Short mmCIF file of N, CA, C and O in Angstrom, two decimals:
data_model
loop_
_atom_site.label_atom_id
_atom_site.label_comp_id
_atom_site.label_asym_id
_atom_site.label_seq_id
_atom_site.Cartn_x
_atom_site.Cartn_y
_atom_site.Cartn_z
N MET A 482 -77.76 102.83 52.71
CA MET A 482 -78.03 101.51 53.21
C MET A 482 -79.21 100.86 52.48
O MET A 482 -79.25 99.64 52.37
N ARG A 483 -80.11 101.70 52.04
CA ARG A 483 -81.28 101.17 51.36
C ARG A 483 -80.88 100.50 50.05
O ARG A 483 -81.44 99.47 49.68
N ILE A 484 -79.91 101.04 49.38
CA ILE A 484 -79.48 100.50 48.09
C ILE A 484 -78.78 99.16 48.27
O ILE A 484 -78.88 98.27 47.42
N LEU A 485 -78.07 98.98 49.39
CA LEU A 485 -77.39 97.70 49.64
C LEU A 485 -78.40 96.58 49.87
O LEU A 485 -78.19 95.45 49.40
N ARG A 486 -79.46 96.90 50.59
CA ARG A 486 -80.50 95.88 50.78
C ARG A 486 -81.15 95.51 49.46
O ARG A 486 -81.41 94.35 49.19
N LEU A 487 -81.39 96.52 48.63
CA LEU A 487 -82.00 96.27 47.33
C LEU A 487 -81.05 95.45 46.44
O LEU A 487 -81.49 94.51 45.75
N LEU A 488 -79.77 95.78 46.44
CA LEU A 488 -78.81 95.00 45.67
C LEU A 488 -78.68 93.57 46.18
O LEU A 488 -78.58 92.62 45.39
N ALA A 489 -78.67 93.37 47.50
CA ALA A 489 -78.55 92.03 48.09
C ALA A 489 -79.77 91.18 47.72
O ALA A 489 -79.65 90.00 47.37
N ALA A 490 -80.95 91.77 47.78
CA ALA A 490 -82.17 91.05 47.42
C ALA A 490 -82.15 90.72 45.92
O ALA A 490 -82.55 89.62 45.51
N GLY A 491 -81.70 91.64 45.11
CA GLY A 491 -81.63 91.40 43.67
C GLY A 491 -80.63 90.31 43.31
O GLY A 491 -80.90 89.45 42.46
N VAL A 492 -79.48 90.32 43.95
CA VAL A 492 -78.47 89.30 43.69
C VAL A 492 -78.98 87.94 44.15
O VAL A 492 -78.80 86.92 43.47
N SER A 493 -79.64 87.89 45.29
CA SER A 493 -80.18 86.63 45.80
C SER A 493 -81.26 86.08 44.86
O SER A 493 -81.26 84.89 44.53
N ALA A 494 -82.17 86.93 44.41
CA ALA A 494 -83.22 86.49 43.49
C ALA A 494 -82.61 86.09 42.15
O ALA A 494 -83.01 85.07 41.55
N GLY A 495 -81.65 86.83 41.67
CA GLY A 495 -81.01 86.50 40.40
C GLY A 495 -80.26 85.17 40.46
O GLY A 495 -80.32 84.36 39.52
N ALA A 496 -79.55 84.91 41.56
CA ALA A 496 -78.84 83.64 41.71
C ALA A 496 -79.82 82.48 41.78
O ALA A 496 -79.58 81.41 41.20
N SER A 497 -80.95 82.67 42.46
CA SER A 497 -81.96 81.61 42.55
C SER A 497 -82.53 81.30 41.18
O SER A 497 -82.68 80.13 40.80
N ILE A 498 -82.84 82.34 40.42
CA ILE A 498 -83.39 82.14 39.07
C ILE A 498 -82.36 81.47 38.17
O ILE A 498 -82.69 80.59 37.36
N LEU A 499 -81.09 81.84 38.31
CA LEU A 499 -80.04 81.23 37.52
C LEU A 499 -79.88 79.74 37.84
O LEU A 499 -79.75 78.91 36.93
N VAL A 500 -79.93 79.39 39.12
CA VAL A 500 -79.82 77.98 39.52
C VAL A 500 -81.02 77.20 38.98
O VAL A 500 -80.87 76.09 38.46
N ILE A 501 -82.21 77.75 39.09
CA ILE A 501 -83.41 77.07 38.58
C ILE A 501 -83.30 76.89 37.07
O ILE A 501 -83.65 75.84 36.53
N GLY A 502 -82.78 77.87 36.37
CA GLY A 502 -82.61 77.76 34.93
C GLY A 502 -81.62 76.67 34.55
O GLY A 502 -81.86 75.89 33.62
N PHE A 503 -80.49 76.56 35.28
CA PHE A 503 -79.52 75.50 35.00
C PHE A 503 -80.09 74.11 35.28
O PHE A 503 -79.86 73.17 34.54
N VAL A 504 -80.86 74.00 36.35
CA VAL A 504 -81.47 72.70 36.68
C VAL A 504 -82.47 72.31 35.60
O VAL A 504 -82.51 71.16 35.16
N CYS A 505 -83.28 73.25 35.15
CA CYS A 505 -84.26 72.95 34.09
C CYS A 505 -83.55 72.56 32.80
O CYS A 505 -83.97 71.61 32.11
N ALA A 506 -82.47 73.25 32.45
CA ALA A 506 -81.74 72.92 31.23
C ALA A 506 -81.11 71.53 31.33
O ALA A 506 -81.11 70.77 30.37
N ASP A 507 -80.61 71.18 32.51
CA ASP A 507 -80.02 69.85 32.70
C ASP A 507 -81.08 68.77 32.60
O ASP A 507 -80.86 67.72 31.99
N ARG A 508 -82.24 69.01 33.20
CA ARG A 508 -83.34 68.02 33.12
C ARG A 508 -83.80 67.84 31.68
O ARG A 508 -84.08 66.74 31.25
N LEU A 509 -83.90 68.93 30.92
CA LEU A 509 -84.34 68.83 29.54
C LEU A 509 -83.30 68.14 28.67
O LEU A 509 -83.63 67.46 27.69
N ALA A 510 -82.02 68.27 29.01
CA ALA A 510 -80.96 67.62 28.24
C ALA A 510 -80.91 66.12 28.48
O ALA A 510 -80.43 65.37 27.65
N HIS A 511 -81.42 65.66 29.62
CA HIS A 511 -81.36 64.24 29.97
C HIS A 511 -82.76 63.65 30.10
O HIS A 511 -83.06 62.93 31.05
N THR A 512 -83.62 63.91 29.17
CA THR A 512 -84.97 63.37 29.24
C THR A 512 -84.98 61.90 28.85
O THR A 512 -84.15 61.43 28.07
N VAL A 513 -85.94 61.17 29.36
CA VAL A 513 -86.12 59.75 29.05
C VAL A 513 -86.92 59.66 27.76
O VAL A 513 -87.89 60.39 27.57
N PRO A 514 -86.54 58.77 26.85
CA PRO A 514 -87.31 58.65 25.62
C PRO A 514 -88.74 58.20 25.92
O PRO A 514 -88.99 57.52 26.91
N SER A 515 -89.64 58.58 25.05
CA SER A 515 -91.04 58.25 25.28
C SER A 515 -91.24 56.74 25.21
O SER A 515 -90.52 56.04 24.51
N PRO A 516 -92.25 56.21 25.92
CA PRO A 516 -92.46 54.77 25.92
C PRO A 516 -92.84 54.23 24.55
O PRO A 516 -92.66 53.05 24.28
N VAL A 517 -93.34 55.05 23.66
CA VAL A 517 -93.71 54.59 22.33
C VAL A 517 -92.47 54.15 21.56
O VAL A 517 -92.52 53.21 20.77
N ALA A 518 -91.35 54.79 21.82
CA ALA A 518 -90.12 54.46 21.10
C ALA A 518 -89.53 53.14 21.58
O ALA A 518 -88.68 52.57 20.91
N ARG A 519 -89.96 52.65 22.74
CA ARG A 519 -89.39 51.43 23.29
C ARG A 519 -90.33 50.23 23.16
O ARG A 519 -90.25 49.32 23.95
N ILE A 520 -91.20 50.21 22.18
CA ILE A 520 -92.12 49.09 22.02
C ILE A 520 -91.33 47.87 21.55
O ILE A 520 -90.56 47.95 20.59
N VAL A 521 -91.55 46.75 22.21
CA VAL A 521 -90.90 45.51 21.82
C VAL A 521 -91.87 44.75 20.92
O VAL A 521 -93.01 44.49 21.30
N LEU A 522 -91.40 44.41 19.75
CA LEU A 522 -92.25 43.68 18.81
C LEU A 522 -92.40 42.24 19.29
O LEU A 522 -91.45 41.63 19.75
N PRO A 523 -93.62 41.69 19.17
CA PRO A 523 -93.81 40.31 19.62
C PRO A 523 -93.10 39.33 18.69
O PRO A 523 -92.79 39.64 17.53
N GLU A 524 -92.89 38.17 19.21
CA GLU A 524 -92.24 37.11 18.45
C GLU A 524 -93.17 36.67 17.32
O GLU A 524 -94.39 36.64 17.49
N PRO A 525 -92.63 36.33 16.15
CA PRO A 525 -93.50 35.95 15.04
C PRO A 525 -94.41 34.77 15.35
O PRO A 525 -95.53 34.71 14.87
N SER A 526 -93.97 33.84 16.20
CA SER A 526 -94.84 32.71 16.52
C SER A 526 -96.01 33.15 17.39
O SER A 526 -97.06 32.50 17.40
N ALA A 527 -95.86 34.27 18.11
CA ALA A 527 -96.96 34.77 18.94
C ALA A 527 -98.02 35.47 18.09
O ALA A 527 -99.19 35.51 18.45
N THR A 528 -97.62 36.04 16.95
CA THR A 528 -98.58 36.73 16.10
C THR A 528 -99.29 35.78 15.14
O THR A 528 -100.28 36.14 14.54
N GLY A 529 -98.77 34.58 14.96
CA GLY A 529 -99.39 33.62 14.08
C GLY A 529 -98.80 33.60 12.69
O GLY A 529 -99.24 32.83 11.84
N SER A 530 -97.81 34.43 12.42
CA SER A 530 -97.22 34.42 11.09
C SER A 530 -96.32 33.20 10.89
O SER A 530 -96.14 32.73 9.78
N ILE A 531 -95.75 32.69 11.98
CA ILE A 531 -94.97 31.45 11.93
C ILE A 531 -95.61 30.49 12.92
O ILE A 531 -95.83 30.85 14.08
N PRO A 532 -95.94 29.27 12.50
CA PRO A 532 -96.57 28.35 13.45
C PRO A 532 -95.61 27.98 14.57
O PRO A 532 -94.41 27.78 14.35
N ALA A 533 -96.13 27.91 15.78
CA ALA A 533 -95.32 27.56 16.93
C ALA A 533 -94.99 26.08 16.90
O ALA A 533 -95.81 25.27 16.47
N PRO A 534 -93.80 25.70 17.34
CA PRO A 534 -93.46 24.28 17.36
C PRO A 534 -94.32 23.55 18.39
O PRO A 534 -94.63 24.08 19.46
N VAL A 535 -94.70 22.33 18.06
CA VAL A 535 -95.53 21.53 18.95
C VAL A 535 -94.62 20.83 19.95
O VAL A 535 -93.68 20.14 19.57
N LYS A 536 -94.90 21.03 21.23
CA LYS A 536 -94.11 20.41 22.27
C LYS A 536 -94.81 19.13 22.72
O LYS A 536 -96.03 19.12 22.91
N PRO A 537 -94.07 18.04 22.92
CA PRO A 537 -94.71 16.81 23.38
C PRO A 537 -95.19 16.98 24.83
O PRO A 537 -94.55 17.62 25.65
N VAL A 538 -96.35 16.39 25.09
CA VAL A 538 -96.94 16.48 26.43
C VAL A 538 -96.40 15.34 27.27
O VAL A 538 -96.40 14.18 26.85
N ALA A 539 -95.92 15.66 28.46
CA ALA A 539 -95.37 14.65 29.35
C ALA A 539 -96.51 13.85 29.98
O ALA A 539 -97.60 14.36 30.23
N ALA A 540 -96.22 12.59 30.24
CA ALA A 540 -97.23 11.72 30.87
C ALA A 540 -97.42 12.14 32.32
O ALA A 540 -96.49 12.57 33.01
N VAL A 541 -98.65 12.01 32.80
CA VAL A 541 -98.97 12.37 34.18
C VAL A 541 -98.53 11.24 35.10
O VAL A 541 -98.87 10.08 34.89
N LYS A 542 -97.75 11.58 36.12
CA LYS A 542 -97.27 10.59 37.06
C LYS A 542 -98.32 10.40 38.16
O LYS A 542 -98.90 11.37 38.64
N PRO A 543 -98.54 9.17 38.59
CA PRO A 543 -99.48 8.97 39.69
C PRO A 543 -98.88 9.49 41.00
O PRO A 543 -97.67 9.49 41.19
N ALA A 544 -99.74 9.92 41.89
CA ALA A 544 -99.30 10.46 43.17
C ALA A 544 -98.74 9.33 44.03
O ALA A 544 -99.25 8.21 43.99
N PRO A 545 -97.70 9.60 44.80
CA PRO A 545 -97.17 8.55 45.67
C PRO A 545 -98.20 8.17 46.74
O PRO A 545 -99.02 8.98 47.16
N ALA A 546 -98.14 6.94 47.19
CA ALA A 546 -99.13 6.44 48.14
C ALA A 546 -98.97 7.08 49.52
O ALA A 546 -99.95 7.29 50.21
N LYS A 547 -97.76 7.37 49.94
CA LYS A 547 -97.53 7.92 51.26
C LYS A 547 -96.60 9.12 51.15
O LYS A 547 -95.72 9.16 50.30
N ILE A 548 -96.79 10.07 52.00
CA ILE A 548 -95.94 11.26 51.98
C ILE A 548 -94.56 10.87 52.50
O ILE A 548 -94.44 10.25 53.55
N PRO A 549 -93.50 11.21 51.77
CA PRO A 549 -92.16 10.74 52.14
C PRO A 549 -91.61 11.37 53.42
O PRO A 549 -90.69 10.81 54.00
N ASN A 550 -92.13 12.50 53.88
CA ASN A 550 -91.55 13.12 55.07
C ASN A 550 -92.10 12.52 56.36
O ASN A 550 -91.73 12.94 57.44
N GLY A 551 -93.04 11.58 56.29
CA GLY A 551 -93.54 10.90 57.48
C GLY A 551 -94.66 11.63 58.20
O GLY A 551 -94.98 11.30 59.33
N PHE A 552 -95.29 12.62 57.59
CA PHE A 552 -96.37 13.33 58.25
C PHE A 552 -97.59 12.42 58.33
O PHE A 552 -97.98 11.80 57.35
N ASP A 553 -98.18 12.32 59.49
CA ASP A 553 -99.29 11.39 59.71
C ASP A 553 -100.48 12.19 60.25
O ASP A 553 -100.42 12.72 61.36
N THR A 554 -101.55 12.24 59.49
CA THR A 554 -102.71 13.01 59.94
C THR A 554 -103.44 12.32 61.08
O THR A 554 -104.04 12.98 61.91
N GLU A 555 -103.37 11.00 61.14
CA GLU A 555 -104.04 10.31 62.25
C GLU A 555 -103.38 10.64 63.57
O GLU A 555 -104.06 10.86 64.58
N ARG A 556 -102.05 10.71 63.58
CA ARG A 556 -101.35 11.08 64.83
C ARG A 556 -101.64 12.53 65.19
O ARG A 556 -101.77 12.87 66.36
N LEU A 557 -101.75 13.40 64.20
CA LEU A 557 -102.08 14.80 64.47
C LEU A 557 -103.47 14.91 65.06
O LEU A 557 -103.68 15.64 66.04
N ASN A 558 -104.43 14.20 64.50
CA ASN A 558 -105.79 14.23 65.04
C ASN A 558 -105.82 13.67 66.46
O ASN A 558 -106.52 14.21 67.33
N ALA A 559 -105.09 12.62 66.72
CA ALA A 559 -105.03 12.06 68.08
C ALA A 559 -104.41 13.07 69.04
O ALA A 559 -104.86 13.21 70.18
N LEU A 560 -103.39 13.75 68.60
CA LEU A 560 -102.74 14.75 69.44
C LEU A 560 -103.70 15.90 69.75
O LEU A 560 -103.75 16.40 70.87
N MET A 561 -104.48 16.31 68.77
CA MET A 561 -105.43 17.40 68.99
C MET A 561 -106.58 16.97 69.89
O MET A 561 -107.13 17.81 70.62
N ARG A 562 -106.95 15.68 69.88
CA ARG A 562 -107.98 15.19 70.78
C ARG A 562 -107.46 15.04 72.20
O ARG A 562 -108.22 14.95 73.14
N GLY A 563 -106.15 14.99 72.35
CA GLY A 563 -105.56 14.83 73.67
C GLY A 563 -105.16 13.41 73.96
O GLY A 563 -104.78 13.09 75.08
N ASP A 564 -105.29 12.52 73.00
CA ASP A 564 -104.89 11.13 73.19
C ASP A 564 -103.37 11.07 73.30
O ASP A 564 -102.66 11.83 72.67
N PRO A 565 -102.85 10.14 74.09
CA PRO A 565 -101.39 10.01 74.18
C PRO A 565 -100.83 9.47 72.86
O PRO A 565 -101.46 8.67 72.20
N ILE A 566 -99.64 9.93 72.53
CA ILE A 566 -99.01 9.48 71.30
C ILE A 566 -98.21 8.24 71.62
O ILE A 566 -97.18 8.30 72.30
N LEU A 567 -98.70 7.14 71.15
CA LEU A 567 -98.00 5.86 71.37
C LEU A 567 -97.57 5.30 70.04
O LEU A 567 -98.32 5.40 69.06
N PRO A 568 -96.42 4.72 69.98
CA PRO A 568 -96.00 4.13 68.71
C PRO A 568 -96.90 2.93 68.37
O PRO A 568 -97.32 2.20 69.26
N THR A 569 -97.17 2.77 67.10
CA THR A 569 -98.02 1.66 66.68
C THR A 569 -97.23 0.36 66.76
O THR A 569 -96.04 0.32 66.44
N LYS A 570 -97.89 -0.71 67.21
CA LYS A 570 -97.24 -2.02 67.30
C LYS A 570 -97.47 -2.75 66.01
O LYS A 570 -98.56 -2.83 65.52
N ARG A 571 -96.39 -3.31 65.51
CA ARG A 571 -96.50 -4.02 64.23
C ARG A 571 -96.36 -5.49 64.42
O ARG A 571 -95.81 -6.08 65.20
#
């Protein structure tokens, strides 16, 4: 009986080592290339060897006089003070 326990333990350890060896071999076969090999060269205009094209600058538009969604800070301040919200008479 002693020999069967020894054989069972040996087979178990051997199978574990075999599985670990196969996993290591698979990992080594599918390694990711080093990041040095994947360097992207910059565009020639970024390095200065070719001058970059000049883009025309758009004119600055003036800000609209009133917010189009109708938000009114005076009504908000009145509401926060507790004043009743009454429509303005025109």
